[in-house]
Coordinates of C-alpha atoms in Angstrom, one line a residue:
M1 CA 18.7 -32.4 -9.1
A2 CA 15.5 -33.2 -8.0
D3 CA 15.4 -37.2 -7.0
S4 CA 12.3 -39.6 -8.0
S5 CA 12.7 -42.2 -4.8
V6 CA 12.5 -39.1 -2.7
D7 CA 8.4 -37.9 -1.6
V8 CA 8.9 -34.0 -1.9
V9 CA 5.0 -33.1 0.2
E10 CA 3.8 -29.6 1.0
G11 CA 5.4 -28.0 4.0
C12 CA 9.3 -29.0 2.8
R13 CA 11.7 -26.5 2.4
L14 CA 14.3 -26.9 -0.1
P15 CA 16.9 -24.4 -2.2
V16 CA 15.1 -23.8 -5.6
L17 CA 17.0 -21.9 -8.8
R18 CA 15.8 -19.0 -10.2
K19 CA 17.1 -16.1 -11.4
N20 CA 17.7 -12.5 -9.8
Q21 CA 17.4 -9.4 -11.4
E22 CA 21.1 -9.2 -12.6
N23 CA 20.1 -12.3 -14.3
E24 CA 23.0 -14.8 -12.7
D25 CA 21.3 -18.2 -10.6
E26 CA 21.2 -17.9 -7.5
W27 CA 19.3 -20.6 -5.0
P28 CA 17.1 -19.6 -2.6
L29 CA 15.7 -21.3 0.1
A30 CA 11.6 -21.7 -0.8
E31 CA 8.2 -23.8 1.1
I32 CA 6.5 -26.2 -1.1
L33 CA 3.3 -24.8 -0.9
S34 CA 1.2 -27.7 -3.7
V35 CA 2.6 -30.7 -5.8
K36 CA 0.7 -31.0 -8.6
E37 CA 1.0 -33.8 -11.4
I38 CA 0.1 -33.4 -15.1
P39 CA 1.2 -35.4 -18.3
G40 CA 5.3 -36.8 -17.4
R41 CA 5.7 -34.8 -14.4
K42 CA 5.6 -32.9 -11.4
L43 CA 5.0 -29.0 -10.5
Y44 CA 5.7 -27.7 -7.5
Y45 CA 4.4 -24.1 -6.0
V46 CA 7.3 -22.7 -4.2
H47 CA 6.5 -19.7 -1.9
Y48 CA 11.0 -18.2 -1.1
I49 CA 10.9 -17.3 2.1
D50 CA 12.2 -14.4 3.2
F51 CA 11.0 -13.2 -0.7
N52 CA 7.4 -11.7 -1.4
K53 CA 4.7 -13.7 -2.3
R54 CA 4.2 -12.2 -5.6
L55 CA 7.8 -14.1 -6.5
D56 CA 5.9 -17.0 -5.9
E57 CA 5.7 -19.2 -8.5
W58 CA 5.0 -23.3 -9.9
V59 CA 8.7 -25.2 -11.1
T60 CA 9.1 -27.8 -12.7
P61 CA 11.2 -30.9 -11.0
D62 CA 14.7 -30.2 -12.0
R63 CA 14.7 -26.4 -10.2
L64 CA 14.8 -28.9 -6.5
D65 CA 18.4 -28.8 -4.9
M66 CA 17.1 -32.5 -3.2
K67 CA 20.5 -32.5 -1.4
K68 CA 19.3 -30.1 1.2
L69 CA 16.2 -30.5 1.6
Q70 CA 13.7 -29.9 4.5
F71 CA 11.2 -32.2 5.5
P72 CA 7.8 -30.2 7.2
K73 CA 8.2 -31.0 11.3
K74 CA 5.4 -33.4 12.9
E75 CA 3.0 -30.9 14.9
A76 CA 0.3 -31.5 17.1
K77 CA -3.4 -30.9 15.4
T78 CA -4.5 -28.3 15.1
P79 CA -8.7 -26.4 16.0
T80 CA -10.8 -26.0 13.5
K81 CA -12.0 -22.3 12.6
N82 CA -15.8 -22.3 12.8
G83 CA -16.2 -25.9 12.2
L84 CA -14.7 -26.0 9.4
P85 CA -11.0 -28.5 9.0
G86 CA -8.0 -25.5 10.2
S87 CA -5.4 -25.2 7.4
R88 CA -2.3 -26.7 6.6
P89 CA -0.1 -25.1 10.2
S90 CA 1.5 -22.4 9.0
S91 CA 5.3 -22.3 8.6
P92 CA 7.4 -20.2 12.3
E93 CA 8.2 -16.8 10.6
S94 CA 4.0 -17.0 10.6
E95 CA 4.2 -18.3 14.1
V96 CA 6.7 -14.9 15.2
V97 CA 4.6 -12.0 13.2
R98 CA 1.5 -13.4 15.1
V99 CA 3.5 -13.4 19.0
L100 CA 4.3 -9.9 17.7
F101 CA 1.7 -8.8 16.5
L102 CA 0.1 -10.1 20.1
M103 CA 2.9 -8.1 21.9
S104 CA 2.9 -5.1 19.7
A105 CA 0.7 -2.5 22.0
H106 CA 2.3 -3.1 25.1
V107 CA 5.3 -2.8 23.4
S108 CA 5.1 0.4 21.7
S109 CA 3.8 1.5 24.8
L110 CA 7.0 0.9 26.5
I111 CA 9.1 2.3 24.6
Q112 CA 6.9 5.7 23.8
K113 CA 6.9 5.7 27.8
R114 CA 10.9 5.2 27.9
K115 CA 11.2 7.4 25.0
A116 CA 9.7 10.4 26.6
E117 CA 11.1 10.4 29.5
S118 CA 14.6 9.7 28.2
V119 CA 14.1 13.6 25.7
S120 CA 12.2 14.4 28.9
L121 CA 15.6 14.6 30.6
A122 CA 17.7 15.9 28.1
T123 CA 15.9 18.7 27.5
Q124 CA 16.9 19.3 30.7
V125 CA 20.4 18.9 30.5
S126 CA 20.9 19.5 27.7
P127 CA 19.8 21.7 25.1
A128 CA 21.2 20.9 22.2
T129 CA 20.3 17.3 22.2
P130 CA 19.5 16.0 18.5
V131 CA 15.0 15.3 18.6
P132 CA 14.8 10.9 18.9
S133 CA 14.8 9.8 14.7
L134 CA 13.0 6.8 14.0
P135 CA 15.3 3.5 15.0
G136 CA 16.3 2.1 11.0
L137 CA 14.6 4.6 9.0
A138 CA 17.6 7.4 10.4
E139 CA 20.6 4.4 10.1
A140 CA 18.3 3.8 6.1
S141 CA 18.0 7.9 5.3
Q142 CA 21.6 8.3 3.1
A143 CA 20.5 12.6 3.8
S144 CA 23.7 14.0 6.3
V145 CA 22.4 17.0 8.2
Y146 CA 25.3 19.5 9.7
P147 CA 24.5 22.0 12.3
A148 CA 23.8 25.1 9.5
V149 CA 25.2 24.8 6.3
R150 CA 23.5 28.2 5.3
D151 CA 21.7 30.5 6.8
T152 CA 18.5 29.9 3.9
N153 CA 18.7 26.0 4.9
T154 CA 18.3 26.5 8.5
F155 CA 14.2 27.5 9.4
N156 CA 13.3 28.1 12.5
L157 CA 10.4 25.5 13.9
K158 CA 8.0 28.2 16.0
S159 CA 6.1 27.3 18.5
N160 CA 2.9 25.8 19.4
A161 CA 6.2 23.8 20.2
R162 CA 5.3 22.5 23.1
D163 CA 2.1 20.7 21.2
D164 CA 5.4 19.4 18.7
H165 CA 7.3 18.6 21.1
E166 CA 5.1 15.9 22.5
Q167 CA 3.9 14.9 19.3
L168 CA 7.3 14.9 18.7
T169 CA 7.3 12.5 21.8
S170 CA 5.0 10.4 21.7
L171 CA 6.0 9.0 18.5
T172 CA 6.1 5.1 18.1
T173 CA 9.2 3.1 16.3
N174 CA 7.0 3.2 13.3
G175 CA 7.2 6.7 13.3
T176 CA 3.1 6.9 13.6
A177 CA 1.7 8.1 16.3
R178 CA -0.5 6.0 18.9
R179 CA -3.7 6.5 19.9
P180 CA -6.5 4.1 21.2
M181 CA -9.3 3.5 18.6
P182 CA -12.8 3.9 19.6
N183 CA -15.2 1.4 19.7
Q184 CA -17.5 1.4 16.8
P185 CA -20.9 0.9 15.8
G186 CA -19.5 0.0 12.3
R187 CA -21.7 -1.6 9.8
K188 CA -22.0 -5.4 9.4
R189 CA -20.0 -7.4 5.9
K190 CA -20.7 -10.5 5.4
Q191 CA -18.2 -12.2 3.6
P192 CA -17.9 -15.3 0.9
P193 CA -16.9 -18.4 1.2
N194 CA -14.1 -18.0 -1.4
C195 CA -13.4 -14.5 0.3
G196 CA -9.3 -13.7 -0.5
G197 CA -6.5 -13.4 2.8
T198 CA -3.5 -12.6 2.7
D199 CA -0.5 -14.3 5.5
E200 CA 2.0 -12.6 7.0
D201 CA 4.9 -13.5 4.8
S202 CA 4.0 -11.0 2.5
Q203 CA 6.6 -7.6 3.0
D204 CA 4.4 -5.4 3.5
S205 CA 5.6 -2.2 5.1
S206 CA 8.1 -1.1 7.9
D207 CA 4.9 0.7 9.3
G208 CA 4.2 -2.3 11.1
I209 CA 1.0 -4.0 12.2
P210 CA -1.6 -1.7 13.3
S211 CA -2.8 -3.0 16.9
T212 CA -6.4 -3.0 15.7
P213 CA -7.0 -5.0 12.1
R214 CA -9.7 -3.1 10.6
M215 CA -13.0 -5.1 9.5
T216 CA -14.8 -2.9 7.0
G217 CA -14.7 -2.0 3.5
S218 CA -14.5 -3.2 0.4
L219 CA -11.1 -4.6 1.0
V220 CA -10.4 -4.7 4.6
S221 CA -7.3 -5.1 6.4
D222 CA -6.9 -8.1 7.8
R223 CA -4.2 -10.9 8.7
S224 CA -7.1 -13.9 9.7
H225 CA -7.1 -15.7 6.9
D226 CA -3.9 -17.4 6.5
D227 CA -5.0 -20.3 4.7
I228 CA -3.4 -23.1 2.1
V229 CA -5.7 -22.1 -1.2
T230 CA -5.2 -18.3 -0.5
R231 CA -1.9 -18.1 0.1
M232 CA -1.5 -19.3 -3.9
K233 CA -2.3 -17.5 -6.8
N234 CA -5.5 -18.9 -8.1
I235 CA -5.7 -16.7 -11.6
D236 CA -2.9 -17.5 -14.3
C237 CA -2.6 -14.2 -17.4
I238 CA -5.4 -11.8 -17.1
E239 CA -6.1 -9.7 -20.8
L240 CA -6.8 -5.9 -20.2
G241 CA -7.6 -3.8 -22.9
R242 CA -4.1 -4.0 -24.4
H243 CA -2.8 -5.0 -22.0
R244 CA -1.7 -8.8 -20.6
L245 CA -1.8 -8.6 -16.7
K246 CA 0.3 -11.4 -14.2
P247 CA -1.4 -11.5 -11.4
W248 CA 0.5 -11.1 -8.1
Y249 CA -1.2 -13.2 -5.7
F250 CA -4.8 -14.2 -5.3
S251 CA -8.3 -13.1 -5.4
P252 CA -11.6 -14.9 -5.3
Y253 CA -13.0 -15.1 -8.6
P254 CA -15.2 -17.6 -9.3
Q255 CA -13.5 -21.0 -8.7
E256 CA -14.9 -22.6 -12.6
L257 CA -13.0 -19.1 -14.1
T258 CA -9.1 -20.6 -12.7
T259 CA -8.7 -23.6 -14.7
L260 CA -8.7 -20.9 -17.7
P261 CA -5.5 -19.5 -19.2
I262 CA -6.4 -16.4 -19.6
L263 CA -9.3 -14.5 -18.2
Y264 CA -10.4 -11.6 -19.7
L265 CA -11.7 -8.6 -18.7
C266 CA -14.0 -5.0 -20.2
E267 CA -10.9 -2.6 -19.8
F268 CA -14.8 -0.3 -19.2
C269 CA -16.9 -2.1 -17.0
L270 CA -14.8 -4.3 -15.9
K271 CA -17.1 -7.4 -16.3
Y272 CA -14.9 -10.5 -16.0
L273 CA -15.0 -12.8 -18.8
K274 CA -14.1 -16.9 -19.7
S275 CA -13.1 -16.4 -23.4
L276 CA -12.1 -13.8 -26.5
K277 CA -15.8 -14.8 -28.0
C278 CA -17.2 -14.0 -24.8
L279 CA -15.3 -11.0 -24.2
Q280 CA -15.6 -10.0 -28.6
R281 CA -19.9 -10.8 -27.9
H282 CA -20.0 -8.0 -24.6
L283 CA -17.8 -5.5 -25.9
T284 CA -20.9 -5.3 -29.2
K285 CA -23.3 -5.0 -26.0
C286 CA -21.3 -3.1 -23.6
N287 CA -22.1 1.1 -24.4
L288 CA -19.6 2.3 -22.0
R289 CA -16.0 4.2 -23.1
H290 CA -15.2 5.8 -19.6
P291 CA -15.8 4.2 -15.6
P292 CA -19.4 5.0 -14.8
G293 CA -19.8 8.2 -11.8
N294 CA -19.2 11.8 -12.7
E295 CA -15.5 12.6 -14.2
I296 CA -14.5 15.4 -12.1
Y297 CA -11.0 15.9 -13.4
R298 CA -9.3 17.0 -16.7
K299 CA -6.2 18.0 -18.1
G300 CA -4.5 16.6 -21.0
T301 CA -5.9 12.6 -21.7
I302 CA -5.7 12.9 -17.7
S303 CA -9.5 12.2 -17.0
F304 CA -11.1 10.8 -12.7
F305 CA -13.5 9.3 -12.0
E306 CA -16.2 9.3 -9.6
I307 CA -17.9 6.5 -8.6
D308 CA -20.0 5.9 -5.7
G309 CA -19.1 2.0 -4.6
R310 CA -23.4 1.9 -3.9
K311 CA -24.9 3.1 -7.2
N312 CA -22.2 1.2 -9.2
K313 CA -21.6 -2.0 -7.1
T314 CA -21.7 -3.9 -9.7
Y315 CA -18.2 -2.1 -10.9
S316 CA -17.3 -1.5 -7.5
Q317 CA -17.3 -5.5 -7.0
N318 CA -14.9 -5.4 -10.3
L319 CA -12.8 -3.1 -9.0
C320 CA -11.7 -5.2 -6.2
L321 CA -11.1 -8.3 -8.3
L322 CA -9.0 -7.2 -9.7
A323 CA -7.4 -5.5 -7.4
K324 CA -7.2 -7.8 -5.2
C325 CA -4.5 -9.3 -7.4
F326 CA -2.3 -6.8 -7.2
L327 CA -2.5 -6.4 -3.0
D328 CA -1.7 -8.8 -0.9
H329 CA -2.3 -6.6 2.6
K330 CA -5.9 -6.8 1.8
T331 CA -9.0 -9.4 2.4
L332 CA -11.7 -9.1 -0.3
Y333 CA -15.7 -8.3 0.8
Y334 CA -18.7 -7.3 -0.6
D335 CA -20.1 -4.5 0.6
T336 CA -19.1 -1.5 -0.7
D337 CA -21.5 0.9 0.2
P338 CA -19.5 2.9 2.3
F339 CA -17.1 3.5 -0.4
L340 CA -15.8 6.5 -2.6
F341 CA -13.7 4.8 -5.2
Y342 CA -12.0 7.2 -7.5
V343 CA -9.8 6.1 -11.1
M344 CA -7.8 7.7 -12.9
T345 CA -7.9 6.9 -16.9
E346 CA -5.6 7.8 -19.8
Y347 CA -7.6 9.5 -22.6
D348 CA -7.4 7.9 -26.6
A349 CA -9.7 7.1 -30.1
K350 CA -11.1 4.1 -28.0
G351 CA -11.5 5.4 -25.0
F352 CA -11.1 6.2 -21.7
H353 CA -8.0 3.1 -20.0
I354 CA -7.8 2.5 -16.8
V355 CA -4.6 2.9 -15.9
G356 CA -5.2 2.8 -11.4
Y357 CA -7.4 4.2 -8.3
F358 CA -8.0 4.7 -5.1
S359 CA -10.8 3.8 -2.6
K360 CA -11.5 5.9 0.6
E361 CA -14.4 5.8 3.0
K362 CA -17.5 8.8 3.1
E363 CA -17.4 8.7 6.1
S364 CA -14.0 7.9 8.1
T365 CA -13.8 8.2 12.2
E366 CA -9.6 8.1 11.8
D367 CA -10.0 10.9 8.9
Y368 CA -8.1 8.1 6.5
N369 CA -8.3 9.6 2.8
V370 CA -7.7 6.9 0.5
A371 CA -8.9 2.8 1.9
C372 CA -6.7 0.9 -0.9
I373 CA -4.8 2.3 -3.9
L374 CA -2.9 0.6 -7.3
T375 CA -2.0 1.4 -10.3
L376 CA -1.7 -1.5 -12.3
P377 CA 1.5 -3.1 -13.5
P378 CA 1.4 -1.5 -17.2
Y379 CA 1.7 2.3 -15.9
Q380 CA 3.7 2.1 -12.9
R381 CA 7.3 3.5 -13.0
R382 CA 5.4 6.5 -14.6
G383 CA 4.8 8.4 -12.5
Y384 CA 1.4 7.6 -11.7
G385 CA 1.2 6.7 -8.4
K386 CA 2.0 10.1 -7.0
L387 CA -0.4 11.5 -9.5
L388 CA -3.0 9.1 -7.7
I389 CA -1.7 9.9 -4.0
E390 CA -1.3 14.1 -5.0
F391 CA -5.2 14.0 -6.2
S392 CA -6.3 12.1 -2.7
Y393 CA -4.8 15.5 -1.0
E394 CA -6.3 17.8 -3.4
L395 CA -9.3 16.5 -2.5
S396 CA -8.7 16.5 1.0
K397 CA -7.7 20.1 0.6
V398 CA -12.0 20.7 -1.1
E399 CA -13.0 18.9 2.0
G400 CA -10.8 20.9 4.0
K401 CA -9.8 18.4 6.3
T402 CA -6.2 16.9 6.9
G403 CA -6.3 12.8 6.1
T404 CA -3.5 10.2 6.1
P405 CA -3.4 6.5 4.3
E406 CA -4.9 3.0 5.7
K407 CA -2.6 1.2 7.2
P408 CA -0.9 -1.6 6.1
L409 CA 0.8 0.2 3.2
S410 CA 1.1 -2.4 1.1
D411 CA 6.0 -2.2 0.2
L412 CA 5.7 -0.5 -3.1
G413 CA 2.5 2.0 -1.5
L414 CA 5.4 2.9 1.3
L415 CA 7.8 3.8 -0.7
S416 CA 5.6 6.0 -2.9
Y417 CA 4.4 7.5 0.0
R418 CA 7.4 8.5 1.7
S419 CA 9.0 9.3 -2.1
Y420 CA 5.6 11.9 -2.0
W421 CA 5.5 13.2 2.0
S422 CA 8.8 13.8 1.8
Q423 CA 8.7 15.5 -1.8
T424 CA 5.8 18.1 -1.1
I425 CA 7.5 19.2 2.4
L426 CA 10.7 19.8 1.0
E427 CA 9.1 21.9 -2.1
I428 CA 7.0 24.5 1.1
L429 CA 10.9 24.2 3.0
M430 CA 12.4 25.3 0.3
D431 CA 10.3 28.5 -0.9
L432 CA 11.0 29.9 2.5
K433 CA 12.1 33.6 2.1
P434 CA 14.2 34.4 5.0
D435 CA 12.6 37.3 7.7
N436 CA 14.0 40.8 8.2
G437 CA 17.4 38.8 8.1
E438 CA 16.2 36.9 10.1
R439 CA 16.0 32.9 9.5
P440 CA 12.6 31.3 8.4
Q441 CA 9.8 29.7 10.3
I442 CA 7.7 27.3 10.3
T443 CA 5.2 25.5 12.5
I444 CA 4.0 20.9 11.9
N445 CA 0.2 23.1 11.9
D446 CA 1.4 24.9 9.2
I447 CA 3.1 22.6 6.4
S448 CA 0.3 19.9 7.6
E449 CA -2.6 22.8 6.5
I450 CA -0.5 23.9 3.5
T451 CA -0.4 20.2 2.5
S452 CA -3.7 18.1 4.0
V453 CA -1.3 15.6 5.4
K454 CA -1.9 15.1 8.1
K455 CA 0.1 16.2 11.4
E456 CA 1.9 12.1 12.5
D457 CA 2.6 11.7 8.9
V458 CA 5.0 15.3 8.4
I459 CA 6.9 15.2 11.7
S460 CA 7.0 11.3 11.2
T461 CA 8.7 12.6 7.9
L462 CA 10.9 14.8 8.6
Q463 CA 12.5 12.8 11.0
Y464 CA 13.1 9.9 8.1
L465 CA 14.8 12.6 6.4
N466 CA 17.5 13.6 9.6
L467 CA 16.3 17.1 9.5
I468 CA 15.4 18.2 12.8
N469 CA 17.4 18.2 15.6
Y470 CA 16.6 20.9 19.6
Y471 CA 19.1 23.4 19.2
K472 CA 19.9 26.3 21.4
G473 CA 15.9 25.3 23.4
Q474 CA 14.1 25.2 20.3
Y475 CA 13.5 23.0 17.7
I476 CA 15.6 23.3 13.9
L477 CA 14.7 22.3 10.5
T478 CA 18.8 21.5 8.5
L479 CA 18.8 21.2 5.0
S480 CA 21.7 19.8 3.8
E481 CA 23.3 19.9 0.6
D482 CA 22.8 16.2 -0.3
I483 CA 19.2 15.9 0.6
V484 CA 19.0 19.9 -1.7
E485 CA 20.4 18.3 -4.8
G486 CA 18.8 15.4 -4.1
H487 CA 15.5 17.1 -4.3
E488 CA 16.3 18.9 -7.0
R489 CA 16.8 16.0 -9.2
A490 CA 13.9 14.7 -7.9
M491 CA 11.1 17.4 -9.7
Q492 CA 13.0 17.6 -12.6
K493 CA 11.9 14.0 -13.6
R494 CA 8.6 14.2 -11.9
H495 CA 6.8 15.8 -14.9
L496 CA 2.8 14.6 -14.1
R497 CA 0.9 17.2 -11.3
I498 CA -2.3 17.9 -10.5
D499 CA -3.3 21.0 -11.5
S500 CA -6.8 23.2 -9.0
K501 CA -8.0 24.4 -11.7
C502 CA -8.7 21.5 -13.9
L503 CA -10.9 19.9 -10.3
H504 CA -14.6 20.4 -10.4
F505 CA -15.9 18.1 -7.1
T506 CA -18.3 19.9 -4.5
P507 CA -17.3 17.5 -1.2
K508 CA -20.4 15.7 0.4
D509 CA -21.6 15.7 3.8
W510 CA -22.4 12.5 4.5
S511 CA -22.7 12.2 8.1
K512 CA -26.4 14.6 7.0
R513 CA -27.3 12.0 4.8
G514 CA -30.1 8.7 6.0
K515 CA -28.2 6.1 4.1
W516 CA -25.2 6.0 1.9

């Protein structure tokens, strides 16, 4: 469908042929991000509008529908940043996101105020008024709510009702409680010139963009680097042990390695090499058969290793480079000192093979128990993601704290956390026994202390599942038949669980250490 007489340039938009999940042809609108010429033909790097960036790809001219070509609108020159030439003007959707980003704090405060007023007024007038649920999320939940299905499925939320009521009504529309971010003296981070950036078009999470992006850590939430270079995948293929991985996003590996058809990684130390011969020579010298650090958990073939970002800096940086290939909502920094990395491995006769990992700050003022979390693609959809999440909360239990993952979560991360929170909370509710014939009672604080899940996450999950109702002056949780049956089916499929008896972990008080 390409017309050779028309010159397609960067910024043009037009329908592009691709296969959908049913292997059927479709023509979604796409934006041309880059054009390159190879002997005999041109190739176009396209981003499908309203699709995740992991689907971006190089396409041939015959897949372009030139009849519906839209040329980019001419715009005034963008000012340069830090004396360097600015990147190409971003798409209209990105501009909308920026405006929403700036307005979010003000809008959320108004929504919060109106919600609090309406709930307070409704409580005085009609005790049977249900608790306000999350817009969008309540509709997305397929669970039905019954006033009373059977006694064993209806629970009273004990008061501390005042505290719980304040928390329920102070939720913003994204289900997380907003509070002012304290000014932190934070360590200065030095960013290499080719650091990876992110793009506002990415489908991060419906939890929204935080009003104050985090500017600390090895992989941080930072959307200020929307550049044409970082919007494109720069690595074609990675060979890691017996797996070949197709990266989803940009990662700032050295420029000379980005032209290679395959980038080779040592699966034990994660060192990157340019050829199979270099890898074979490296393996004769590399003594590692497991990640560096302490093995703190082993059950069957699954092990977890705790790695200090200061003591094992090179490994930690290599791990972040690999992770950036599959995480678009983070920007890579090379200061790994303030972080601990927990790497999950699977053991066989050749050694301990990396499955996934999560990182966490040694000291977190925001109660974050996870900074970044990733299951490598070959191991996805096999229960390892939930196992990583469960392990992070198991560490929080040993530390005697409640925790929450750092926001924003990726689209896949959000699905995993919502599923884990739902299953964990429902497991507790279904195990409650009636007390002297009365309906069982539990508080939000009780659930939080048992699970180490932060109260805001407990509340948002209960509302997401549409379980909370306000009835005759008190909050009640009502489990429908659909919810119970769905939970039982999900738990039958969940074979991988953390056994706390196999965990050998002693938390350290990092605040008392002069240096990490």
